[in-house]
Amino acid sequence: MKKSRVSRRGALCLAILAALAWPAAGRAQGIFGSTTPTQAANQDSAASGPRAISLSEIPLKTEEALARLQTIETQLSVDPDLALIEDDLPDELVSVSRDHERLRLIVLENLSIRELWNLTAIWQSHEARIGRWARAFEDELREVARVAEVRGGIRDTWRLTAESLAREGAVPQPLVEQADRVLSAADSLDTIVRARLAYLFGVKSQLDDGLEGVRHVLGELEAARASVRGRMLTRSAPPLWKAAAFRDEPVSQRASRIWNEEREAILAFAVSNSGSFLFGAVLFVLFALLAVRLRDRLDFESDPTDESMKGAAETLHRPVSAAVLLTILASQALWPRAPFVLWQVIALAAIVPLFRLLPRSSNPVINRTVRVLLVLFAIIAVADLVIPPSVEYRVASLLTALALGGASGWLLRSADAEQMRQTGWGIVVWRGLQVSLVVSVTSSVANVFGWTLLAEILIVGVLYSAYLGLGIVIGYRVLAGMIRLLPRTKLGQASHIMRGYGDLVTSRAIMVLKLAAAATWVWLALEAFDVSAPIGHWVTGVLTGTIRIGALEFSLEKVVSFAAVVLLAIWIARLVAFVLDVEILPRLKLKRGASNAISTVVQWTILGAGLLTAGSALGLQAGQLAIVFGALSVGIGFGLQNVVSNFVSGLILIFEQPVKVGDKVEITSLALIGEVRRIGVRASIVRTFDGAEVIVPNGNLISSEVVNWTLSDQKRRVRVEVGVAYGTDPHSVIQTLKKVAGAHPEVLKYPEPMVVFLEFGPSALLFRLMFWTATFDDFFRVRSEVNVAVNDAFKEAGITIPFPQRDLHVRSLPGPNLALELETISEGERPSDGDGNEPDRGPVDEA
């Protein structure tokens, strides 16, 4: 710790000395004021070092330099925030010294877990406050170093200018005086800069020394907690019937000392986190308002048969209790270093809203178990707050353990095992009661025979973890109810995502909420049993340990980090693409196909950035990446040609857009006609008009002949061919067909419908009606409607659509029984010869 602090201070000293000794004038222009073209030219030229100013520019540059020096002097004035820190620093250092003197009189290993928690909270408050002040002074030191660099650049430039004027000889005296004015102002400012740096560095040194001492004490407290945990399985006190003879301190005196320490811990935390307390109050108001609005929406749209809204109805009808509980749960993130006594007070205050928000189960054993848990937790929490570690606290802990064991046994005896196993919560309560019974018996025996640390951690851990689990479950029910109601609000209905994918979004959000709730409870349960630190150290050791397989060397930390970053990048890329496709891009007036291109590029950009980050987390260097890319190039050359070809084709489709999402295409090589639904970087999806979705490699869309029916617009020309009987007036037919097409509302007026007399057919005069529709998707329906209208119009006009006609010319008759044979044929029987073959009827002509 000391080495890192000294090295950091040394680096800062080197930066300050560099700013004072070798400034770069080019940075002066970019820090203060706007940069004119002349100044930009000076910056470019000054990149290699300062140079003298020409005679013609001296008057103008003099005013600019003096203005910049005046700005620097203004910035070097005392910062009000730093002045407040300087005023509070002596009191803080005195407080740290007093607390340190108090620790010197205490053997930390003899303190209880509760006392060590309180002391840790006090010293964490010191660390947070001094660390914040040290960062503020370090930032100010860096700023002053930059200012010194600017001042040095100005001075060097004008020193060279003054030397140049002295060498030239016959120079107007006002120019020399102007150069001397700038140099004098820069020299006087140099004294101010050095004094300011000395002051800041002195205060920063005090803060660094104080921070180092505070962190040293925190390390000793952590070591003491580890020592207490290590003695958990050893006998730490005489048996209960002999404990009264071993009192080392009166109960009242120890209670007064612990209460004073807890009061100081709370006050120190409140002073350091006053802003977060205000934010917590604002958060409570927001939660309350949201709960009230959602409750009103639930009352307006309540459906008694909707089981998914049952939990929301039970929790949101008490909006104040719901808001209090959510604020308490959020305070875990707001106050991660709050004193243990503050969490005890908050947990006691949460009993009332928890009781009001409890779900009413049909199983009476579950209801009784929850109420017993609230009562026993209140007892052990009050005992922790009021009674110091002593024989009296040991007796109170024993009585609580006996009460827990008796209540668990009574509830297990009155419960129906088969009924409890029918529901998930019934199984949880049943197993929890069994564990509580075993723990209470173990804690009672350990307490009586002197294993007080084990007895205390068992009973406190079980009750606290169960109570925290109940609070997290109720908080989950409140948040899940809010999430389920959000799609039904006005805000939800205004969202495209909520309107189209409300059920999917809520189910995924609730799944994430479940995982977060489970992880939070596991962590808090480990904290309740005071084993989170050793487990964390063990996990860290496993992850950071080096694994060697032959010449390969890696650590699980890098592998896990790589996998986590890749999965996170994939999830973020899909989420961003989904939001872009459904919510953002449809609201913008973009060209057709542009939305898919934007979302695809953004998605793959995020994936690429995620892979690079994952490679960095894995520890890959530039040389290693070159090896990986070289291996990939070899693989591409041998077996991934088609994949790369499709990938490049996908990029062409995205940026050049010969085919866009929504286009109706015909791929001649695949005999495929359909609508393009998605264009990916490797393959695209084409949905046929029969409903089949065909995955087409992008190479086929680039290298094959593709007919794009909707490349430039959605118009489609429709052809209707019809034949009329010979003898019908062609002009009448043409006018009728044009009239029918023009009367249809979805036939475009321009290009206007056209009728063509095709030819004289075998049995009819053939005509073709051609017209345009505005929308390709309506092509089949419009053609069908026009066909029906043409048929009706021909009937009304008396125009006949003839049947096909065929003339048969008989050259000869095969025999005298032709009439009989024809009759037989008409009845479905064909005469045959003796072998079952039809007799030859002679040649027949068809026309």
PDB file of N, CA, C and O in Angstrom, residues 729-742 755 767 793-794 799:
ATOM      1  N   ASP A 729     -68.268  -7.267 -81.927  1.00  0.00           N
ATOM      2  CA  ASP A 729     -67.602  -6.035 -82.336  1.00  0.00           C
ATOM      3  C   ASP A 729     -66.376  -5.804 -81.463  1.00  0.00           C
ATOM      4  O   ASP A 729     -66.500  -5.623 -80.240  1.00  0.00           O
ATOM      5  N   PRO A 730     -65.128  -5.809 -82.036  1.00  0.00           N
ATOM      6  CA  PRO A 730     -63.928  -5.603 -81.213  1.00  0.00           C
ATOM      7  C   PRO A 730     -63.928  -4.266 -80.502  1.00  0.00           C
ATOM      8  O   PRO A 730     -63.425  -4.161 -79.376  1.00  0.00           O
ATOM      9  N   HIS A 731     -64.481  -3.201 -81.131  1.00  0.00           N
ATOM     10  CA  HIS A 731     -64.481  -1.894 -80.478  1.00  0.00           C
ATOM     11  C   HIS A 731     -65.312  -1.915 -79.195  1.00  0.00           C
ATOM     12  O   HIS A 731     -64.947  -1.323 -78.176  1.00  0.00           O
ATOM     13  N   SER A 732     -66.432  -2.633 -79.271  1.00  0.00           N
ATOM     14  CA  SER A 732     -67.278  -2.742 -78.074  1.00  0.00           C
ATOM     15  C   SER A 732     -66.546  -3.486 -76.954  1.00  0.00           C
ATOM     16  O   SER A 732     -66.623  -3.109 -75.786  1.00  0.00           O
ATOM     17  N   VAL A 733     -65.808  -4.535 -77.333  1.00  0.00           N
ATOM     18  CA  VAL A 733     -65.061  -5.289 -76.327  1.00  0.00           C
ATOM     19  C   VAL A 733     -63.986  -4.417 -75.681  1.00  0.00           C
ATOM     20  O   VAL A 733     -63.812  -4.387 -74.467  1.00  0.00           O
ATOM     21  N   ILE A 734     -63.257  -3.662 -76.525  1.00  0.00           N
ATOM     22  CA  ILE A 734     -62.199  -2.808 -76.000  1.00  0.00           C
ATOM     23  C   ILE A 734     -62.749  -1.755 -75.050  1.00  0.00           C
ATOM     24  O   ILE A 734     -62.204  -1.519 -73.957  1.00  0.00           O
ATOM     25  N   GLN A 735     -63.839  -1.128 -75.418  1.00  0.00           N
ATOM     26  CA  GLN A 735     -64.425  -0.107 -74.552  1.00  0.00           C
ATOM     27  C   GLN A 735     -64.921  -0.708 -73.239  1.00  0.00           C
ATOM     28  O   GLN A 735     -64.773  -0.120 -72.166  1.00  0.00           O
ATOM     29  N   THR A 736     -65.521  -1.886 -73.331  1.00  0.00           N
ATOM     30  CA  THR A 736     -66.027  -2.524 -72.102  1.00  0.00           C
ATOM     31  C   THR A 736     -64.883  -2.858 -71.150  1.00  0.00           C
ATOM     32  O   THR A 736     -64.975  -2.628 -69.935  1.00  0.00           O
ATOM     33  N   LEU A 737     -63.788  -3.423 -71.672  1.00  0.00           N
ATOM     34  CA  LEU A 737     -62.671  -3.785 -70.818  1.00  0.00           C
ATOM     35  C   LEU A 737     -62.032  -2.541 -70.177  1.00  0.00           C
ATOM     36  O   LEU A 737     -61.678  -2.545 -68.988  1.00  0.00           O
ATOM     37  N   LYS A 738     -61.870  -1.471 -70.968  1.00  0.00           N
ATOM     38  CA  LYS A 738     -61.313  -0.240 -70.399  1.00  0.00           C
ATOM     39  C   LYS A 738     -62.221   0.334 -69.313  1.00  0.00           C
ATOM     40  O   LYS A 738     -61.752   0.827 -68.279  1.00  0.00           O
ATOM     41  N   LYS A 739     -63.514   0.264 -69.543  1.00  0.00           N
ATOM     42  CA  LYS A 739     -64.462   0.785 -68.561  1.00  0.00           C
ATOM     43  C   LYS A 739     -64.388  -0.004 -67.256  1.00  0.00           C
ATOM     44  O   LYS A 739     -64.418   0.567 -66.157  1.00  0.00           O
ATOM     45  N   VAL A 740     -64.282  -1.328 -67.385  1.00  0.00           N
ATOM     46  CA  VAL A 740     -64.199  -2.165 -66.169  1.00  0.00           C
ATOM     47  C   VAL A 740     -62.927  -1.845 -65.387  1.00  0.00           C
ATOM     48  O   VAL A 740     -62.947  -1.683 -64.168  1.00  0.00           O
ATOM     49  N   ALA A 741     -61.798  -1.750 -66.089  1.00  0.00           N
ATOM     50  CA  ALA A 741     -60.542  -1.463 -65.393  1.00  0.00           C
ATOM     51  C   ALA A 741     -60.555  -0.078 -64.766  1.00  0.00           C
ATOM     52  O   ALA A 741     -60.089   0.121 -63.634  1.00  0.00           O
ATOM     53  N   GLY A 742     -61.091   0.912 -65.477  1.00  0.00           N
ATOM     54  CA  GLY A 742     -61.119   2.264 -64.927  1.00  0.00           C
ATOM     55  C   GLY A 742     -62.045   2.417 -63.749  1.00  0.00           C
ATOM     56  O   GLY A 742     -61.881   3.324 -62.924  1.00  0.00           O
ATOM     57  N   VAL A 755     -55.961  -1.958 -73.657  1.00  0.00           N
ATOM     58  CA  VAL A 755     -56.527  -3.204 -74.166  1.00  0.00           C
ATOM     59  C   VAL A 755     -55.913  -3.472 -75.529  1.00  0.00           C
ATOM     60  O   VAL A 755     -55.851  -2.576 -76.393  1.00  0.00           O
ATOM     61  N   PHE A 767     -58.324 -11.030 -76.557  1.00  0.00           N
ATOM     62  CA  PHE A 767     -57.982  -9.678 -76.124  1.00  0.00           C
ATOM     63  C   PHE A 767     -57.169  -9.765 -74.826  1.00  0.00           C
ATOM     64  O   PHE A 767     -57.325 -10.704 -74.039  1.00  0.00           O
ATOM     65  N   ALA A 793     -69.641  -7.579 -66.739  1.00  0.00           N
ATOM     66  CA  ALA A 793     -69.837  -6.581 -67.797  1.00  0.00           C
ATOM     67  C   ALA A 793     -70.168  -7.242 -69.132  1.00  0.00           C
ATOM     68  O   ALA A 793     -71.003  -6.733 -69.915  1.00  0.00           O
ATOM     69  N   PHE A 794     -69.519  -8.378 -69.440  1.00  0.00           N
ATOM     70  CA  PHE A 794     -69.819  -9.073 -70.688  1.00  0.00           C
ATOM     71  C   PHE A 794     -71.244  -9.609 -70.688  1.00  0.00           C
ATOM     72  O   PHE A 794     -71.949  -9.573 -71.707  1.00  0.00           O
ATOM     73  N   ILE A 799     -72.101  -9.918 -74.550  1.00  0.00           N
ATOM     74  CA  ILE A 799     -70.898 -10.440 -75.203  1.00  0.00           C
ATOM     75  C   ILE A 799     -70.659 -11.853 -74.681  1.00  0.00           C
ATOM     76  O   ILE A 799     -70.639 -12.083 -73.470  1.00  0.00           O
TER      77      ILE A 799
END
